[in-house]
């Protein structure tokens, strides 16, 4: 076996291992997304801008794309096909650039994004009395987090003519006069930040694996090209 063939074989198996880790990471992200979705099932009728619901959908999408990309990378490494490797490289590069852009946008405009999300939730509150599903979701959120309203309990005054829903107070009270003071948006966001740190660390590790997989796929693509030229 020539030196170039040994190098190709080494890069091939290293790329397979990294893509296998990448695929398993995608399974992990997808699994956390499913767990979050089931955890938040009691208030699934709320707008998707609600912090924990948007996080669940983001993890499901990211996990699904990561799994497909990792599978393509494993297949391309084992088959040593330029077409599959090029497709894998293109998808992974696009994925990395999208992730970087998303992180920058969230970091730079998080205040505006929070305001927009809160506005959508307040707008959705207006159909609290006419939509049974939304009513149940809001009641479940407020009971679970012991909170009231989106940014303040006074958010309900325009919706319920100066009164509060019973879910803003302790269980068993038919009429709520002085509800919980903490807003639901902040409580849900804090709950998410408390429960997600390990996922964020895991996401950083996946990002490192993505960069390494990009490098190895490029190396393997170049080596396959060189090997084909030598054969010619």
PDB file of C-alpha atoms in Angstrom:
ATOM      1  CA  UNK A   1       0.000   0.000   0.000  1.00  0.00           C
ATOM      2  CA  UNK A   2       1.419   3.380  -1.047  1.00  0.00           C
ATOM      3  CA  UNK A   3       1.794   6.360   1.285  1.00  0.00           C
ATOM      4  CA  UNK A   4      -1.101   8.206  -0.385  1.00  0.00           C
ATOM      5  CA  UNK A   5      -3.379   5.180   0.008  1.00  0.00           C
ATOM      6  CA  UNK A   6      -2.457   4.837   3.688  1.00  0.00           C
ATOM      7  CA  UNK A   7      -3.170   8.549   4.220  1.00  0.00           C
ATOM      8  CA  UNK A   8      -6.505   8.221   2.419  1.00  0.00           C
ATOM      9  CA  UNK A   9      -7.426   5.225   4.569  1.00  0.00           C
ATOM     10  CA  UNK A  10      -6.455   7.096   7.766  1.00  0.00           C
ATOM     11  CA  UNK A  11      -8.466  10.197   6.792  1.00  0.00           C
ATOM     12  CA  UNK A  12     -11.368   7.975   5.729  1.00  0.00           C
ATOM     13  CA  UNK A  13     -11.727   6.292   9.124  1.00  0.00           C
ATOM     14  CA  UNK A  14     -11.106   9.495  11.065  1.00  0.00           C
ATOM     15  CA  UNK A  15     -13.825  11.197   9.056  1.00  0.00           C
ATOM     16  CA  UNK A  16     -16.163   8.257   9.658  1.00  0.00           C
ATOM     17  CA  UNK A  17     -15.560   8.449  13.441  1.00  0.00           C
ATOM     18  CA  UNK A  18     -16.139  12.221  13.549  1.00  0.00           C
ATOM     19  CA  UNK A  19     -19.317  11.910  11.493  1.00  0.00           C
ATOM     20  CA  UNK A  20     -20.550   9.081  13.686  1.00  0.00           C
ATOM     21  CA  UNK A  21     -20.059  11.370  16.721  1.00  0.00           C
ATOM     22  CA  UNK A  22     -21.772  14.138  14.737  1.00  0.00           C
ATOM     23  CA  UNK A  23     -24.737  11.850  13.955  1.00  0.00           C
ATOM     24  CA  UNK A  24     -25.006  10.726  17.592  1.00  0.00           C
ATOM     25  CA  UNK A  25     -24.901  14.399  18.617  1.00  0.00           C
ATOM     26  CA  UNK A  26     -27.802  15.074  16.256  1.00  0.00           C
ATOM     27  CA  UNK A  27     -29.734  12.222  17.871  1.00  0.00           C
ATOM     28  CA  UNK A  28     -29.027  13.812  21.261  1.00  0.00           C
ATOM     29  CA  UNK A  29     -30.261  17.259  20.165  1.00  0.00           C
ATOM     30  CA  UNK A  30     -33.361  15.736  18.589  1.00  0.00           C
ATOM     31  CA  UNK A  31     -34.016  13.742  21.766  1.00  0.00           C
ATOM     32  CA  UNK A  32     -33.788  16.869  23.961  1.00  0.00           C
ATOM     33  CA  UNK A  33     -36.150  18.629  21.528  1.00  0.00           C
ATOM     34  CA  UNK A  34     -38.659  15.758  21.848  1.00  0.00           C
ATOM     35  CA  UNK A  35     -38.323  15.854  25.663  1.00  0.00           C
ATOM     36  CA  UNK A  36     -38.941  19.614  25.698  1.00  0.00           C
ATOM     37  CA  UNK A  37     -41.945  19.204  23.382  1.00  0.00           C
ATOM     38  CA  UNK A  38     -43.518  16.595  25.674  1.00  0.00           C
ATOM     39  CA  UNK A  39     -42.710  18.712  28.750  1.00  0.00           C
ATOM     40  CA  UNK A  40     -44.428  21.725  27.179  1.00  0.00           C
ATOM     41  CA  UNK A  41     -47.343  19.740  25.696  1.00  0.00           C
ATOM     42  CA  UNK A  42     -49.724  21.225  28.279  1.00  0.00           C
ATOM     43  CA  UNK A  43     -49.344  24.666  26.730  1.00  0.00           C
ATOM     44  CA  UNK A  44     -48.720  23.807  23.092  1.00  0.00           C
ATOM     45  CA  UNK A  45     -51.526  26.181  21.969  1.00  0.00           C
ATOM     46  CA  UNK A  46     -49.423  29.226  22.897  1.00  0.00           C
ATOM     47  CA  UNK A  47     -47.593  31.100  20.098  1.00  0.00           C
ATOM     48  CA  UNK A  48     -44.247  29.532  19.172  1.00  0.00           C
ATOM     49  CA  UNK A  49     -42.491  32.667  20.445  1.00  0.00           C
ATOM     50  CA  UNK A  50     -42.952  31.351  24.004  1.00  0.00           C
ATOM     51  CA  UNK A  51     -39.325  30.656  25.113  1.00  0.00           C
ATOM     52  CA  UNK A  52     -39.475  26.924  25.854  1.00  0.00           C
ATOM     53  CA  UNK A  53     -41.637  26.153  22.789  1.00  0.00           C
ATOM     54  CA  UNK A  54     -39.288  28.010  20.401  1.00  0.00           C
ATOM     55  CA  UNK A  55     -36.295  26.216  21.956  1.00  0.00           C
ATOM     56  CA  UNK A  56     -37.982  22.824  21.489  1.00  0.00           C
ATOM     57  CA  UNK A  57     -38.682  23.493  17.795  1.00  0.00           C
ATOM     58  CA  UNK A  58     -35.159  24.815  17.233  1.00  0.00           C
ATOM     59  CA  UNK A  59     -33.616  21.685  18.789  1.00  0.00           C
ATOM     60  CA  UNK A  60     -35.875  19.385  16.732  1.00  0.00           C
ATOM     61  CA  UNK A  61     -34.892  21.106  13.462  1.00  0.00           C
ATOM     62  CA  UNK A  62     -31.174  21.310  14.367  1.00  0.00           C
ATOM     63  CA  UNK A  63     -31.112  17.676  15.531  1.00  0.00           C
ATOM     64  CA  UNK A  64     -32.870  16.429  12.383  1.00  0.00           C
ATOM     65  CA  UNK A  65     -30.528  18.310  10.026  1.00  0.00           C
ATOM     66  CA  UNK A  66     -27.463  17.170  12.025  1.00  0.00           C
ATOM     67  CA  UNK A  67     -28.572  13.517  11.845  1.00  0.00           C
ATOM     68  CA  UNK A  68     -29.068  13.659   8.057  1.00  0.00           C
ATOM     69  CA  UNK A  69     -25.749  15.480   7.525  1.00  0.00           C
ATOM     70  CA  UNK A  70     -23.857  13.047   9.773  1.00  0.00           C
ATOM     71  CA  UNK A  71     -25.344  10.087   7.870  1.00  0.00           C
ATOM     72  CA  UNK A  72     -24.258  11.589   4.534  1.00  0.00           C
ATOM     73  CA  UNK A  73     -20.756  12.116   5.928  1.00  0.00           C
ATOM     74  CA  UNK A  74     -20.476   8.512   7.169  1.00  0.00           C
ATOM     75  CA  UNK A  75     -21.746   7.167   3.843  1.00  0.00           C
ATOM     76  CA  UNK A  76     -19.426   9.439   1.842  1.00  0.00           C
ATOM     77  CA  UNK A  77     -16.410   8.370   3.919  1.00  0.00           C
ATOM     78  CA  UNK A  78     -17.112   4.638   3.582  1.00  0.00           C
ATOM     79  CA  UNK A  79     -18.009   4.755  -0.128  1.00  0.00           C
ATOM     80  CA  UNK A  80     -15.218   7.241  -0.986  1.00  0.00           C
ATOM     81  CA  UNK A  81     -17.533   8.950  -3.467  1.00  0.00           C
ATOM     82  CA  UNK A  82     -16.709  12.505  -4.517  1.00  0.00           C
ATOM     83  CA  UNK A  83     -20.365  13.364  -5.124  1.00  0.00           C
ATOM     84  CA  UNK A  84     -21.426  12.388  -1.591  1.00  0.00           C
ATOM     85  CA  UNK A  85     -18.400  14.114  -0.033  1.00  0.00           C
ATOM     86  CA  UNK A  86     -19.040  17.305  -1.982  1.00  0.00           C
ATOM     87  CA  UNK A  87     -22.724  17.242  -1.008  1.00  0.00           C
ATOM     88  CA  UNK A  88     -21.778  16.635   2.636  1.00  0.00           C
ATOM     89  CA  UNK A  89     -19.219  19.460   2.576  1.00  0.00           C
ATOM     90  CA  UNK A  90     -21.735  21.892   1.032  1.00  0.00           C
ATOM     91  CA  UNK A  91     -24.539  21.058   3.504  1.00  0.00           C
ATOM     92  CA  UNK A  92     -22.192  21.155   6.504  1.00  0.00           C
ATOM     93  CA  UNK A  93     -20.642  24.467   5.435  1.00  0.00           C
ATOM     94  CA  UNK A  94     -24.123  25.961   5.001  1.00  0.00           C
ATOM     95  CA  UNK A  95     -25.135  24.564   8.412  1.00  0.00           C
ATOM     96  CA  UNK A  96     -22.073  26.050  10.154  1.00  0.00           C
ATOM     97  CA  UNK A  97     -22.598  29.467   8.521  1.00  0.00           C
ATOM     98  CA  UNK A  98     -26.311  29.403   9.456  1.00  0.00           C
ATOM     99  CA  UNK A  99     -25.497  28.531  13.076  1.00  0.00           C
ATOM    100  CA  UNK A 100     -22.906  31.301  13.310  1.00  0.00           C
ATOM    101  CA  UNK A 101     -25.338  33.829  11.799  1.00  0.00           C
ATOM    102  CA  UNK A 102     -28.108  32.703  14.155  1.00  0.00           C
ATOM    103  CA  UNK A 103     -25.869  33.057  17.220  1.00  0.00           C
ATOM    104  CA  UNK A 104     -24.761  36.561  16.121  1.00  0.00           C
ATOM    105  CA  UNK A 105     -28.346  37.677  15.393  1.00  0.00           C
ATOM    106  CA  UNK A 106     -29.591  36.400  18.780  1.00  0.00           C
ATOM    107  CA  UNK A 107     -26.666  38.049  20.570  1.00  0.00           C
ATOM    108  CA  UNK A 108     -27.030  41.408  18.786  1.00  0.00           C
ATOM    109  CA  UNK A 109     -30.828  41.660  18.699  1.00  0.00           C
ATOM    110  CA  UNK A 110     -31.926  39.656  21.759  1.00  0.00           C
ATOM    111  CA  UNK A 111     -33.750  42.672  23.248  1.00  0.00           C
ATOM    112  CA  UNK A 112     -35.729  43.281  20.052  1.00  0.00           C
ATOM    113  CA  UNK A 113     -36.463  39.556  19.681  1.00  0.00           C
ATOM    114  CA  UNK A 114     -37.708  39.431  23.284  1.00  0.00           C
ATOM    115  CA  UNK A 115     -39.951  42.465  22.696  1.00  0.00           C
ATOM    116  CA  UNK A 116     -41.378  40.956  19.497  1.00  0.00           C
ATOM    117  CA  UNK A 117     -42.036  37.609  21.222  1.00  0.00           C
ATOM    118  CA  UNK A 118     -43.732  39.334  24.164  1.00  0.00           C
ATOM    119  CA  UNK A 119     -45.864  41.381  21.749  1.00  0.00           C
ATOM    120  CA  UNK A 120     -47.023  38.210  19.957  1.00  0.00           C
ATOM    121  CA  UNK A 121     -47.917  36.557  23.259  1.00  0.00           C
ATOM    122  CA  UNK A 122     -49.900  39.616  24.401  1.00  0.00           C
ATOM    123  CA  UNK A 123     -51.715  39.692  21.068  1.00  0.00           C
ATOM    124  CA  UNK A 124     -52.582  36.015  21.505  1.00  0.00           C
ATOM    125  CA  UNK A 125     -54.050  36.712  24.962  1.00  0.00           C
ATOM    126  CA  UNK A 126     -56.912  38.627  23.333  1.00  0.00           C
ATOM    127  CA  UNK A 127     -58.620  35.369  22.296  1.00  0.00           C
ATOM    128  CA  UNK A 128     -58.247  33.822  25.763  1.00  0.00           C
ATOM    129  CA  UNK A 129     -62.014  33.706  26.340  1.00  0.00           C
ATOM    130  CA  UNK A 130     -62.959  32.495  22.842  1.00  0.00           C
ATOM    131  CA  UNK A 131     -60.254  29.838  22.322  1.00  0.00           C
ATOM    132  CA  UNK A 132     -60.527  26.895  24.772  1.00  0.00           C
ATOM    133  CA  UNK A 133     -57.131  25.477  23.765  1.00  0.00           C
ATOM    134  CA  UNK A 134     -55.332  28.779  24.346  1.00  0.00           C
ATOM    135  CA  UNK A 135     -57.195  29.278  27.643  1.00  0.00           C
ATOM    136  CA  UNK A 136     -56.057  25.854  28.876  1.00  0.00           C
ATOM    137  CA  UNK A 137     -52.476  26.535  27.773  1.00  0.00           C
ATOM    138  CA  UNK A 138     -52.308  29.891  29.578  1.00  0.00           C
ATOM    139  CA  UNK A 139     -53.868  28.408  32.720  1.00  0.00           C
ATOM    140  CA  UNK A 140     -51.354  25.536  32.698  1.00  0.00           C
ATOM    141  CA  UNK A 141     -48.397  27.924  32.208  1.00  0.00           C
ATOM    142  CA  UNK A 142     -49.460  30.182  35.057  1.00  0.00           C
ATOM    143  CA  UNK A 143     -50.089  27.263  37.410  1.00  0.00           C
ATOM    144  CA  UNK A 144     -46.816  25.554  36.506  1.00  0.00           C
ATOM    145  CA  UNK A 145     -44.568  28.615  36.792  1.00  0.00           C
ATOM    146  CA  UNK A 146     -46.636  30.445  39.461  1.00  0.00           C
ATOM    147  CA  UNK A 147     -46.672  33.553  37.272  1.00  0.00           C
ATOM    148  CA  UNK A 148     -49.225  35.952  35.820  1.00  0.00           C
ATOM    149  CA  UNK A 149     -49.350  37.663  32.418  1.00  0.00           C
ATOM    150  CA  UNK A 150     -46.588  38.042  29.845  1.00  0.00           C
ATOM    151  CA  UNK A 151     -44.628  40.949  31.342  1.00  0.00           C
ATOM    152  CA  UNK A 152     -46.965  41.837  34.218  1.00  0.00           C
ATOM    153  CA  UNK A 153     -50.262  40.670  35.714  1.00  0.00           C
ATOM    154  CA  UNK A 154     -51.836  43.899  34.398  1.00  0.00           C
ATOM    155  CA  UNK A 155     -51.594  42.379  30.884  1.00  0.00           C
ATOM    156  CA  UNK A 156     -54.866  40.602  31.722  1.00  0.00           C
ATOM    157  CA  UNK A 157     -56.798  43.753  32.599  1.00  0.00           C
ATOM    158  CA  UNK A 158     -57.516  44.684  28.950  1.00  0.00           C
ATOM    159  CA  UNK A 159     -58.460  41.091  28.147  1.00  0.00           C
ATOM    160  CA  UNK A 160     -60.694  40.334  31.167  1.00  0.00           C
ATOM    161  CA  UNK A 161     -62.066  43.811  31.927  1.00  0.00           C
ATOM    162  CA  UNK A 162     -59.819  44.629  34.873  1.00  0.00           C
ATOM    163  CA  UNK A 163     -59.858  41.145  36.429  1.00  0.00           C
ATOM    164  CA  UNK A 164     -57.388  38.253  36.569  1.00  0.00           C
ATOM    165  CA  UNK A 165     -57.883  34.605  35.560  1.00  0.00           C
ATOM    166  CA  UNK A 166     -58.158  32.152  38.458  1.00  0.00           C
ATOM    167  CA  UNK A 167     -54.904  30.481  37.312  1.00  0.00           C
ATOM    168  CA  UNK A 168     -53.009  33.626  38.420  1.00  0.00           C
ATOM    169  CA  UNK A 169     -53.643  32.636  42.042  1.00  0.00           C
ATOM    170  CA  UNK A 170     -53.209  29.513  44.162  1.00  0.00           C
ATOM    171  CA  UNK A 171     -55.212  26.417  43.237  1.00  0.00           C
ATOM    172  CA  UNK A 172     -58.728  26.361  44.647  1.00  0.00           C
ATOM    173  CA  UNK A 173     -59.497  30.075  44.324  1.00  0.00           C
ATOM    174  CA  UNK A 174     -62.510  30.770  42.098  1.00  0.00           C
ATOM    175  CA  UNK A 175     -61.816  34.480  41.795  1.00  0.00           C
ATOM    176  CA  UNK A 176     -58.289  35.881  41.702  1.00  0.00           C
ATOM    177  CA  UNK A 177     -57.850  39.388  43.106  1.00  0.00           C
ATOM    178  CA  UNK A 178     -54.112  39.725  43.698  1.00  0.00           C
ATOM    179  CA  UNK A 179     -52.246  37.285  41.443  1.00  0.00           C
ATOM    180  CA  UNK A 180     -48.620  36.215  41.335  1.00  0.00           C
ATOM    181  CA  UNK A 181     -46.332  39.171  40.688  1.00  0.00           C
ATOM    182  CA  UNK A 182     -43.749  37.434  38.493  1.00  0.00           C
ATOM    183  CA  UNK A 183     -44.257  37.589  34.691  1.00  0.00           C
ATOM    184  CA  UNK A 184     -44.550  34.314  32.788  1.00  0.00           C
ATOM    185  CA  UNK A 185     -42.159  35.245  29.979  1.00  0.00           C
ATOM    186  CA  UNK A 186     -39.256  35.819  32.379  1.00  0.00           C
ATOM    187  CA  UNK A 187     -40.127  32.788  34.515  1.00  0.00           C
ATOM    188  CA  UNK A 188     -40.235  30.494  31.456  1.00  0.00           C
ATOM    189  CA  UNK A 189     -37.012  31.990  30.126  1.00  0.00           C
ATOM    190  CA  UNK A 190     -35.282  31.503  33.476  1.00  0.00           C
ATOM    191  CA  UNK A 191     -36.518  27.904  33.632  1.00  0.00           C
ATOM    192  CA  UNK A 192     -35.088  27.322  30.162  1.00  0.00           C
ATOM    193  CA  UNK A 193     -31.702  28.857  31.045  1.00  0.00           C
ATOM    194  CA  UNK A 194     -31.542  26.747  34.224  1.00  0.00           C
ATOM    195  CA  UNK A 195     -32.272  23.475  32.422  1.00  0.00           C
ATOM    196  CA  UNK A 196     -30.355  23.996  29.161  1.00  0.00           C
ATOM    197  CA  UNK A 197     -26.672  24.737  30.097  1.00  0.00           C
ATOM    198  CA  UNK A 198     -25.606  21.134  29.461  1.00  0.00           C
ATOM    199  CA  UNK A 199     -27.295  21.285  26.034  1.00  0.00           C
ATOM    200  CA  UNK A 200     -25.377  24.492  25.219  1.00  0.00           C
ATOM    201  CA  UNK A 201     -22.056  22.826  26.175  1.00  0.00           C
ATOM    202  CA  UNK A 202     -23.087  19.835  24.084  1.00  0.00           C
ATOM    203  CA  UNK A 203     -23.885  22.206  21.193  1.00  0.00           C
ATOM    204  CA  UNK A 204     -20.403  23.770  21.395  1.00  0.00           C
ATOM    205  CA  UNK A 205     -18.852  20.275  21.258  1.00  0.00           C
ATOM    206  CA  UNK A 206     -20.986  19.487  18.196  1.00  0.00           C
ATOM    207  CA  UNK A 207     -19.751  22.737  16.620  1.00  0.00           C
ATOM    208  CA  UNK A 208     -16.120  21.651  17.122  1.00  0.00           C
ATOM    209  CA  UNK A 209     -16.907  18.255  15.570  1.00  0.00           C
ATOM    210  CA  UNK A 210     -18.547  20.060  12.630  1.00  0.00           C
ATOM    211  CA  UNK A 211     -15.380  22.078  11.951  1.00  0.00           C
ATOM    212  CA  UNK A 212     -13.209  18.938  12.159  1.00  0.00           C
ATOM    213  CA  UNK A 213     -15.601  17.049   9.867  1.00  0.00           C
ATOM    214  CA  UNK A 214     -15.361  19.923   7.338  1.00  0.00           C
ATOM    215  CA  UNK A 215     -11.561  19.759   7.392  1.00  0.00           C
ATOM    216  CA  UNK A 216     -11.432  15.968   7.025  1.00  0.00           C
ATOM    217  CA  UNK A 217     -14.030  15.915   4.247  1.00  0.00           C
ATOM    218  CA  UNK A 218     -11.980  18.473   2.300  1.00  0.00           C
ATOM    219  CA  UNK A 219      -8.788  16.474   2.871  1.00  0.00           C
ATOM    220  CA  UNK A 220     -10.455  13.261   1.763  1.00  0.00           C
ATOM    221  CA  UNK A 221     -11.954  14.913  -1.317  1.00  0.00           C
ATOM    222  CA  UNK A 222      -8.531  16.246  -2.335  1.00  0.00           C
ATOM    223  CA  UNK A 223      -6.850  12.867  -1.737  1.00  0.00           C
ATOM    224  CA  UNK A 224      -9.449  11.050  -3.828  1.00  0.00           C
ATOM    225  CA  UNK A 225      -8.845  13.548  -6.652  1.00  0.00           C
ATOM    226  CA  UNK A 226      -5.076  13.028  -6.393  1.00  0.00           C
ATOM    227  CA  UNK A 227      -5.484   9.225  -6.348  1.00  0.00           C
ATOM    228  CA  UNK A 228      -7.684   9.355  -9.471  1.00  0.00           C
ATOM    229  CA  UNK A 229      -5.124  11.538 -11.270  1.00  0.00           C
ATOM    230  CA  UNK A 230      -2.322   9.127 -10.369  1.00  0.00           C
ATOM    231  CA  UNK A 231      -4.339   6.241 -11.780  1.00  0.00           C
ATOM    232  CA  UNK A 232      -4.783   8.179 -15.033  1.00  0.00           C
TER     233      UNK A 232
END
